[in-house]
Amino acid sequence: GEDVEQSLFLSVREGDSSVINCTYTDSSSTYLYWYKQEPGAGLQLLTYIFSNMDMKQDQRLTVLLNKKDKHLSLRIADTQTGDSAIYFCADSIGGATNKLIFGTGTLLAVQP
Amino acid sequence: DTAVSQTPKYLVTQMGNDKSIKCEQNLGHDTMYWYKQDSKKFLKIMFSYNNKELIINETVPNRFSPKSPDKAHLNLHINSLELGDSAVYFCASSHLDSYEQYFGPGTRLTVT
């Protein structure tokens, strides 16, 4: 079945850039997403990229997609302590069901 | 003006009991979902309903029964609760084939 993998933990200093990586197995992905989960909260959609794009920039966020290697990354510029959270990438198995397959989540810890 | 709401936020109950979790969305979406997040933060889809019809039914024990009385509500009933059912359950909604799913704040279920 579909599989989405992420590294479990990333620690950066405030002001540095963070890069969170994700690999997926499904070749028929339509959209790929990044969600943020703060402690005790639900998931918030940060950004998404359509599978025919290779880059998307949205303020401090840059998403890179390498479809050949099935690799997705999220870069956060000028990381702040408020960015500390778990980040999930998700793969959309489209068609009629819009089913999301989530990665294992990466805990981003921002040190002041 | 909450978009996706769930009740209760916390639920502590004993093994063998039957319990329900409710979800409501006021976004006018036609599709609703239940996800389970386990203690390791792994997030997996359980069910999806579109216009009150079941469209995704993952490998979930049949002790779990979703019910959608109308497009704005999707409830989850769990019979004969087991320790392994302890998790955070998230409801989400979207338009079918939309790129964005909106998540509720989650219901933390603890089975003792």
Coordinates of N, CA, C and O in Angstrom, one line a residue, chain B residues 60-100:
Chain B
V60 N -10.9 -1.3 9.9 CA -11.2 -0.8 11.2 C -12.1 -1.9 11.8 O -13.0 -2.4 11.1
P61 N -11.9 -2.3 13.1 CA -12.8 -3.3 13.7 C -14.2 -2.8 13.6 O -14.6 -1.6 13.7
N62 N -15.1 -3.8 13.4 CA -16.5 -3.4 13.2 C -17.2 -3.0 14.6 O -18.4 -2.8 14.6
R63 N -16.4 -2.9 15.6 CA -16.9 -2.2 16.8 C -17.0 -0.7 16.6 O -17.7 -0.1 17.4
F64 N -16.4 -0.2 15.6 CA -16.5 1.2 15.2 C -17.6 1.4 14.2 O -17.5 0.8 13.1
S65 N -18.5 2.2 14.5 CA -19.6 2.4 13.5 C -19.8 3.9 13.4 O -20.3 4.6 14.3
P66 N -19.5 4.4 12.2 CA -19.8 5.9 11.9 C -21.3 6.0 11.5 O -21.9 5.1 11.0
K67 N -21.8 7.2 11.8 CA -23.2 7.5 11.4 C -23.2 9.0 11.0 O -22.8 9.8 11.7
S68 N -23.8 9.2 9.8 CA -23.9 10.6 9.3 C -25.4 10.9 9.2 O -26.0 10.6 8.1
P69 N -26.0 11.6 10.2 CA -27.4 11.9 10.0 C -27.7 12.9 9.0 O -28.8 13.0 8.4
D70 N -26.8 13.8 8.7 CA -26.9 14.8 7.6 C -25.5 15.2 7.2 O -24.5 14.8 7.8
K71 N -25.4 16.0 6.2 CA -24.1 16.4 5.6 C -23.2 17.1 6.6 O -22.0 17.1 6.5
A72 N -23.8 17.7 7.6 CA -23.0 18.6 8.5 C -22.5 17.8 9.8 O -21.8 18.3 10.6
H73 N -22.9 16.6 9.9 CA -22.6 15.8 11.1 C -22.1 14.4 10.8 O -22.6 13.7 9.8
L74 N -21.1 14.0 11.5 CA -20.6 12.6 11.4 C -20.2 12.2 12.8 O -19.3 12.8 13.4
N75 N -20.9 11.2 13.3 CA -20.6 10.7 14.6 C -19.9 9.4 14.6 O -20.0 8.6 13.6
L76 N -19.2 9.1 15.6 CA -18.4 7.8 15.7 C -18.9 7.1 16.9 O -18.7 7.6 18.0
H77 N -19.4 5.9 16.8 CA -19.8 5.1 17.9 C -18.9 3.9 18.1 O -18.6 3.3 17.1
I78 N -18.4 3.7 19.3 CA -17.5 2.6 19.5 C -18.1 1.6 20.6 O -18.4 2.1 21.7
N79 N -18.2 0.4 20.2 CA -18.8 -0.6 21.1 C -17.6 -1.4 21.8 O -16.5 -1.5 21.2
S80 N -17.9 -1.9 23.0 CA -16.9 -2.8 23.7 C -15.5 -2.2 23.6 O -14.6 -2.9 23.1
L81 N -15.3 -1.1 24.2 CA -14.0 -0.4 24.1 C -12.9 -1.2 24.7 O -13.1 -1.9 25.7
E82 N -11.8 -1.1 24.0 CA -10.6 -1.9 24.4 C -9.4 -0.9 24.7 O -9.5 0.3 24.2
L83 N -8.4 -1.4 25.4 CA -7.3 -0.5 25.8 C -6.7 0.1 24.5 O -6.3 1.3 24.5
G84 N -6.6 -0.7 23.5 CA -5.9 -0.2 22.3 C -6.7 0.9 21.5 O -6.2 1.4 20.5
D85 N -7.9 1.1 21.9 CA -8.7 2.2 21.3 C -8.3 3.6 21.8 O -8.7 4.6 21.3
S86 N -7.5 3.6 22.9 CA -7.0 4.9 23.4 C -6.2 5.6 22.4 O -5.2 5.1 21.8
A87 N -6.6 6.8 22.1 CA -6.0 7.6 21.0 C -6.7 9.0 21.0 O -7.6 9.2 21.7
V88 N -6.2 9.8 20.0 CA -6.9 11.0 19.7 C -7.6 10.8 18.4 O -7.0 10.4 17.4
Y89 N -8.9 11.1 18.4 CA -9.7 10.9 17.2 C -10.0 12.3 16.6 O -10.6 13.2 17.3
F90 N -9.7 12.5 15.3 CA -9.9 13.8 14.7 C -11.0 13.6 13.6 O -10.9 12.7 12.8
C91 N -11.8 14.6 13.6 CA -12.8 14.7 12.5 C -12.3 15.7 11.6 O -11.6 16.7 12.0
A92 N -12.6 15.6 10.3 CA -12.2 16.6 9.3 C -13.4 16.7 8.3 O -14.2 15.8 8.2
S93 N -13.4 17.8 7.5 CA -14.4 17.9 6.4 C -13.7 18.6 5.2 O -12.7 19.3 5.4
S94 N -14.3 18.4 4.1 CA -13.9 19.1 2.9 C -15.0 19.0 1.8 O -16.0 18.3 2.0
H95 N -14.8 19.7 0.7 CA -15.6 19.4 -0.5 C -14.9 18.2 -1.1 O -13.7 18.1 -1.1
L96 N -15.7 17.4 -1.7 CA -15.1 16.2 -2.3 C -14.2 16.6 -3.4 O -14.4 17.6 -4.2
D97 N -13.0 16.0 -3.5 CA -11.9 16.4 -4.4 C -11.3 17.7 -4.2 O -10.5 18.2 -5.0
S98 N -11.6 18.4 -3.1 CA -10.9 19.6 -2.7 C -9.6 19.3 -2.2 O -9.3 18.2 -1.6
Y99 N -8.6 20.2 -2.4 CA -7.3 19.9 -1.9 C -7.2 20.1 -0.4 O -6.2 19.7 0.2
E100 N -8.1 20.7 0.3 CA -8.0 21.1 1.7 C -9.0 20.4 2.6 O -10.2 20.5 2.3

